[in-house]
Tab-separated table of C-alpha atoms in Angstrom:
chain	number	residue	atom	x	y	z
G	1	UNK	CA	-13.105	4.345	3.536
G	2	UNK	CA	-11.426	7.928	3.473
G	3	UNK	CA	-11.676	10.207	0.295
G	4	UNK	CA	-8.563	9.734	-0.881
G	5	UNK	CA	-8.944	6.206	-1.720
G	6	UNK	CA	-12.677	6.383	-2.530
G	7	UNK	CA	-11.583	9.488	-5.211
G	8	UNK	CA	-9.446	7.523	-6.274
G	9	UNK	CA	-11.882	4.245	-6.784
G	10	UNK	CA	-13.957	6.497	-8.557
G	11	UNK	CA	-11.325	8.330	-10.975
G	12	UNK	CA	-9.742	4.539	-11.865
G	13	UNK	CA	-13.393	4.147	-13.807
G	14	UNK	CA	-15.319	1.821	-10.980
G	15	UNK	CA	-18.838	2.726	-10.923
G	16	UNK	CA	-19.665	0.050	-7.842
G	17	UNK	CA	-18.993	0.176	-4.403
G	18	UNK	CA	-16.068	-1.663	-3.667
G	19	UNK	CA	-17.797	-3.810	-0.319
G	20	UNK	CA	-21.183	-4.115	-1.702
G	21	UNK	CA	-20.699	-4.619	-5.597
G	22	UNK	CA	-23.704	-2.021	-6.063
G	23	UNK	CA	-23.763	0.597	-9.208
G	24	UNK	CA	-23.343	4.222	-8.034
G	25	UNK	CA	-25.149	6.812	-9.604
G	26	UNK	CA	-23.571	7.826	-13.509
G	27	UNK	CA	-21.827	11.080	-11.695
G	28	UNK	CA	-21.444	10.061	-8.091
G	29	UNK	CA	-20.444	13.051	-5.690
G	30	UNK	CA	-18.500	13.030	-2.295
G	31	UNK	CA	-19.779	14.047	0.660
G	32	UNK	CA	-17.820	14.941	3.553
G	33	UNK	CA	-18.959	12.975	6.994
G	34	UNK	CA	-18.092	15.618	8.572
G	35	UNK	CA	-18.966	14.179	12.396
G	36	UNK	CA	-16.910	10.895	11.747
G	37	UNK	CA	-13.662	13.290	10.892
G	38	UNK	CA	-14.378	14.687	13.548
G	39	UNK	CA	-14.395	11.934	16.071
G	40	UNK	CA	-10.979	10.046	14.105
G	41	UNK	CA	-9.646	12.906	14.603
G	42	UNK	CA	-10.353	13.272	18.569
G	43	UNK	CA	-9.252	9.258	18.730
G	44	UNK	CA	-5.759	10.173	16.536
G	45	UNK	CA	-5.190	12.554	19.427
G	46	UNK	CA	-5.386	10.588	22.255
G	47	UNK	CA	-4.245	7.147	20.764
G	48	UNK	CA	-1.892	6.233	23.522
G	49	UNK	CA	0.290	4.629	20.537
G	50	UNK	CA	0.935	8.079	19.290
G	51	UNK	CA	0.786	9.963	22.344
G	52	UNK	CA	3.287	8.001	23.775
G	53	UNK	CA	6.099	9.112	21.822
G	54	UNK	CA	7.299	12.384	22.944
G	55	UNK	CA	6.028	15.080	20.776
G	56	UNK	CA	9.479	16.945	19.753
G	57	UNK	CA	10.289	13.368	18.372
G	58	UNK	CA	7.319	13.340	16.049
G	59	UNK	CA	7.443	16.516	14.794
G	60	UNK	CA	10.950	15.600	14.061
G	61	UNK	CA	10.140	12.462	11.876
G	62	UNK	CA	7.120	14.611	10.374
G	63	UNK	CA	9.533	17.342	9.371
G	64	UNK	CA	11.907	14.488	7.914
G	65	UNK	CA	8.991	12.783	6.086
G	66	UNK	CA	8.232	15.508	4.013
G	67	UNK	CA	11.378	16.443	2.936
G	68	UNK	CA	12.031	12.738	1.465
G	69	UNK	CA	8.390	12.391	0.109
G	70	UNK	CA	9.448	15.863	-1.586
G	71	UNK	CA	12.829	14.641	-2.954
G	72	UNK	CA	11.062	11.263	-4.147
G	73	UNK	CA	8.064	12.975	-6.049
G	74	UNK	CA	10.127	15.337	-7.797
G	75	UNK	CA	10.931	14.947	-11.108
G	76	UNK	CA	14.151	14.081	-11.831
G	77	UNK	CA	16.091	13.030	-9.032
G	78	UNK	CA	18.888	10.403	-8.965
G	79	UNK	CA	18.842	6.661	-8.757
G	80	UNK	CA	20.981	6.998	-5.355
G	81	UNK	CA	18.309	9.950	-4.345
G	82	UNK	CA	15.420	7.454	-4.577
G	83	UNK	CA	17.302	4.597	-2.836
G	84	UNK	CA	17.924	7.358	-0.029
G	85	UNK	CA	14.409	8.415	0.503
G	86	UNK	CA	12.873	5.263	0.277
G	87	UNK	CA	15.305	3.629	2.850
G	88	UNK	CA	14.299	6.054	5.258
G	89	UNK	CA	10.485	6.449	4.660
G	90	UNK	CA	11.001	2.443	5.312
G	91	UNK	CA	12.224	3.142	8.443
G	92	UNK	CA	10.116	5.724	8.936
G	93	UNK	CA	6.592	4.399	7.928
G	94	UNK	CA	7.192	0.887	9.995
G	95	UNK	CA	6.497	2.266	12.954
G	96	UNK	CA	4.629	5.172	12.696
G	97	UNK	CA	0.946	5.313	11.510
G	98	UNK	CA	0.444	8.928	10.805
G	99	UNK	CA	3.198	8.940	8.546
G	100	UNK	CA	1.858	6.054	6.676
G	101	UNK	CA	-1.367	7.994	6.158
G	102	UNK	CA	0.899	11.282	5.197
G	103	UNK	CA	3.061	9.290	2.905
G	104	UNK	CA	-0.238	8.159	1.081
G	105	UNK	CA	-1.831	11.914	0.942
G	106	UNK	CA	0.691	12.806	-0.897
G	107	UNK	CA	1.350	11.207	-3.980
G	108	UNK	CA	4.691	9.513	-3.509
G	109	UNK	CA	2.576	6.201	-4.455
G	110	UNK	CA	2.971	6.785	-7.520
G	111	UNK	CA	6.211	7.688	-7.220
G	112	UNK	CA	6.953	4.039	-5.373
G	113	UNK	CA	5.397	2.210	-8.125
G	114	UNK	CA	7.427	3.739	-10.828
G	115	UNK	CA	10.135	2.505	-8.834
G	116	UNK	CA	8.476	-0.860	-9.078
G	117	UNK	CA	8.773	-0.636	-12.622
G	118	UNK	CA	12.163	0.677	-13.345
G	119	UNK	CA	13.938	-2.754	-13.577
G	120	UNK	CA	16.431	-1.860	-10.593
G	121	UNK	CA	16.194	-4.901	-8.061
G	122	UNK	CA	17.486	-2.219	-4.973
G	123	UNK	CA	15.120	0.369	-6.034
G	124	UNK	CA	12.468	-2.150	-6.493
G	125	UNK	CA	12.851	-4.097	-3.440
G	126	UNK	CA	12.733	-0.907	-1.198
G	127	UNK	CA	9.754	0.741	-2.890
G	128	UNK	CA	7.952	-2.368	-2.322
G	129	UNK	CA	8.482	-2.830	1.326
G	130	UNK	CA	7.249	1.173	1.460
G	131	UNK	CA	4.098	0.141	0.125
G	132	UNK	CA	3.697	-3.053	2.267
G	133	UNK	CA	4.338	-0.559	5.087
G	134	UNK	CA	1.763	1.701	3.641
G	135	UNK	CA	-0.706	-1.454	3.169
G	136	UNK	CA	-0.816	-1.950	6.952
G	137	UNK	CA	-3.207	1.130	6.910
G	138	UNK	CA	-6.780	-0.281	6.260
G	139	UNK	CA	-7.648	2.721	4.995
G	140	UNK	CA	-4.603	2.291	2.196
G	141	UNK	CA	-5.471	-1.037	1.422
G	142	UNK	CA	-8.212	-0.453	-1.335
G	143	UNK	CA	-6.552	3.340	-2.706
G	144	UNK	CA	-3.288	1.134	-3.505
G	145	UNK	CA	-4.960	-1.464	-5.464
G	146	UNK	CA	-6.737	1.074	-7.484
G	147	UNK	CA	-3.713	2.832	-8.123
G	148	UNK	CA	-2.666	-0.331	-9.993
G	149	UNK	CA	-0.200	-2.130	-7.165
G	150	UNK	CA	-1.696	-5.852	-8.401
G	151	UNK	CA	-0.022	-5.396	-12.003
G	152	UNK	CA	3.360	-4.603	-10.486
G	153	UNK	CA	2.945	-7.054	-7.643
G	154	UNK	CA	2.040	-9.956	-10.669
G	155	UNK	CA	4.958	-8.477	-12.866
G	156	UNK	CA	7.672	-8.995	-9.574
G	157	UNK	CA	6.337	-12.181	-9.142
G	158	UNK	CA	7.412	-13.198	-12.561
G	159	UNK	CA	10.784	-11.716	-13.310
G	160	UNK	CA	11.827	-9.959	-9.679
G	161	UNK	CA	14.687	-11.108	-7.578
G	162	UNK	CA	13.781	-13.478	-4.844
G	163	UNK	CA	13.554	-10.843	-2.064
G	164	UNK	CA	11.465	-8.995	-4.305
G	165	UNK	CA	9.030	-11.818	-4.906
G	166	UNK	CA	8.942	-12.576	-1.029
G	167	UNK	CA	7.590	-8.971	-0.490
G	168	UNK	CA	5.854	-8.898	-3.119
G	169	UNK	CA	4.085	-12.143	-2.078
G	170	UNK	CA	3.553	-10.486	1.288
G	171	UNK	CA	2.321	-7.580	-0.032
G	172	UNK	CA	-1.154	-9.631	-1.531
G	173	UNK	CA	-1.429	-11.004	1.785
G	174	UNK	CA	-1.826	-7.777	3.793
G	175	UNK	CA	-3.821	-6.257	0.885
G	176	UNK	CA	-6.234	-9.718	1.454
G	177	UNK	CA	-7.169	-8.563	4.296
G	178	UNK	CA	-9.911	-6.570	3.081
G	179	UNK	CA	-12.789	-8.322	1.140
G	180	UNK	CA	-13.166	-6.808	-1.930
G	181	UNK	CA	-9.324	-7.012	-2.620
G	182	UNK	CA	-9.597	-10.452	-2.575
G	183	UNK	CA	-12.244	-10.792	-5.775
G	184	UNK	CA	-9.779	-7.865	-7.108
G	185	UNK	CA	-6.990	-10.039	-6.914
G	186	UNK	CA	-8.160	-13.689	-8.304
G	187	UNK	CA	-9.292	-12.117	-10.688
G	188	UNK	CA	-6.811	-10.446	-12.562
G	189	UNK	CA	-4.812	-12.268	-14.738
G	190	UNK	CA	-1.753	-14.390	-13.563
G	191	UNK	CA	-2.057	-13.080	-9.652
G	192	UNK	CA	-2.816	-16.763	-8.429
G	193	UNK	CA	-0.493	-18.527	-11.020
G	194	UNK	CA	2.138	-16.500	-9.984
G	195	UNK	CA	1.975	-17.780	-6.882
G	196	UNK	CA	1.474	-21.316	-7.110
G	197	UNK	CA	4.330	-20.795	-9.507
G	198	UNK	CA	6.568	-19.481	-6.764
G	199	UNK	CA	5.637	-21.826	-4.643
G	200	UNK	CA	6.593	-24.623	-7.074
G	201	UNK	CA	10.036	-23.360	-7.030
G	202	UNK	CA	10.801	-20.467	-4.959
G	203	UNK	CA	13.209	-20.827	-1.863
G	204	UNK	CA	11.872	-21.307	1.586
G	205	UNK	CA	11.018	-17.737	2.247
G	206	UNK	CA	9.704	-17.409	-1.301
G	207	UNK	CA	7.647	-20.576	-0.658
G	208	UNK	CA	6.195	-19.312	2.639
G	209	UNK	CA	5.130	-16.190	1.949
G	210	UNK	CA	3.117	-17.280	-1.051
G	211	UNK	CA	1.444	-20.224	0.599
G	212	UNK	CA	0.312	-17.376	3.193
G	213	UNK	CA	-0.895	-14.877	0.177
G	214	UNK	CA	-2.849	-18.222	-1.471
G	215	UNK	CA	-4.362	-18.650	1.750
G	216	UNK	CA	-5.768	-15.388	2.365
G	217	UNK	CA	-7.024	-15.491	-0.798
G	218	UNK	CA	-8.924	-18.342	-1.131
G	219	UNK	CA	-11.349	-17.667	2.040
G	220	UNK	CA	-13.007	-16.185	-1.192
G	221	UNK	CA	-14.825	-18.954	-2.610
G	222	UNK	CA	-14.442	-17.836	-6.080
G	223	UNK	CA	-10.619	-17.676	-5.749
């Protein structure tokens, strides 16, 4: 529910809101709830989860954040650059929720899911668990599927290594959480195949993690 991901809901072409399946006006305009930032924003402060960490140490790992986010955005840096950044925003974004929410503001998820698609199994496993890190945001779960992770999460389940599959089978299931992901999901093409497929013949992890995803997903009755 914050701008980011409704702008981008919007800009992908959707003309309904994404809960209630109801048209929005031909030119629909933003308006800022300016009282609920407000009161986020007093609860970010005081969240003991985030106050509890001592403050030097955050503004450490906020200082660090940028600087990958900036090295994986750019536009040309190495394979071993990309590996680098993402390995630590990993790290990095698994434990700490604002700079899961930074990470998203700033356009390295894009960045992540042309690492998806680049064919490299390293590069592609790590990008993946970035965004399943990312995904644990509710407020990232709808922005990431209309940024178009379901067509590389299909495309992984395919052709990726098994690691890669295992995340990416993961990755549905935390994006399930939310509602309207799940009619999202079963209904683009292959997404439930794929994982029936995998767990046909995928290995134990493999297996697991996409019983779990086909679970979640079919508390939708149309799935």
């Amino acid at each position: 529910f914050d701008r980011v991901s409704i702008q981008q809901w919007i800009d992908s072409g959707n003309r309904t809101c994404p809960i209630t399946k109801l048209p929005l006006s031909e030119n629909p305009s933003l308006i800022p709830n300016h009282a609920l930032r407000s009161l986020i924003s007093n609860f970010a402060h005081v969240s003991p989860k985030e106050s509890s960490r001592p403050r030097t140490q955050q503004e450490h790992s906020q200082s660090q954040s940028q600087a990958l986010i900036s090295t994986l955005v750019s536009r040309s840096p190495s394979n071993a650059s990309k590996l680098e950044s993402l390995s630590r925003l990993v790290r990095l974004t698994k434990r700490d929720s604002l700079i899961r929410r930074k990470v998203t503001e700033s356009g390295a998820v894009r960045a992540a899911l042309d690492c998806v698609d680049s064919g490299n199994q390293v590069l592609q496993e790590k990008s993946l668990s970035l965004l399943l890190n990312l995904s644990l945001e509710d407020d990232n779960k709808v922005g990431l599927v209309a940024d178009g992770v379901i067509r590389r999460i299909v495309a992984v389940l395919r052709v990726g290594s098994p690691d890669c599959k295992a995340i990416a089978a993961t990755l549905l299931t935390s994006l399930a959480v939310v509602e309207v992901n799940k009619a999202t999901i079963g209904s683009y093409p292959d997404a439930i195949s794929a994982l029936v497929y995998l767990l046909r013949v995928g290995n134990d992890r493999e297996r697991k993690e996409s019983a779990t995803a086909l679970y979640a997903l079919c508390s939708f009755p149309d799935n």
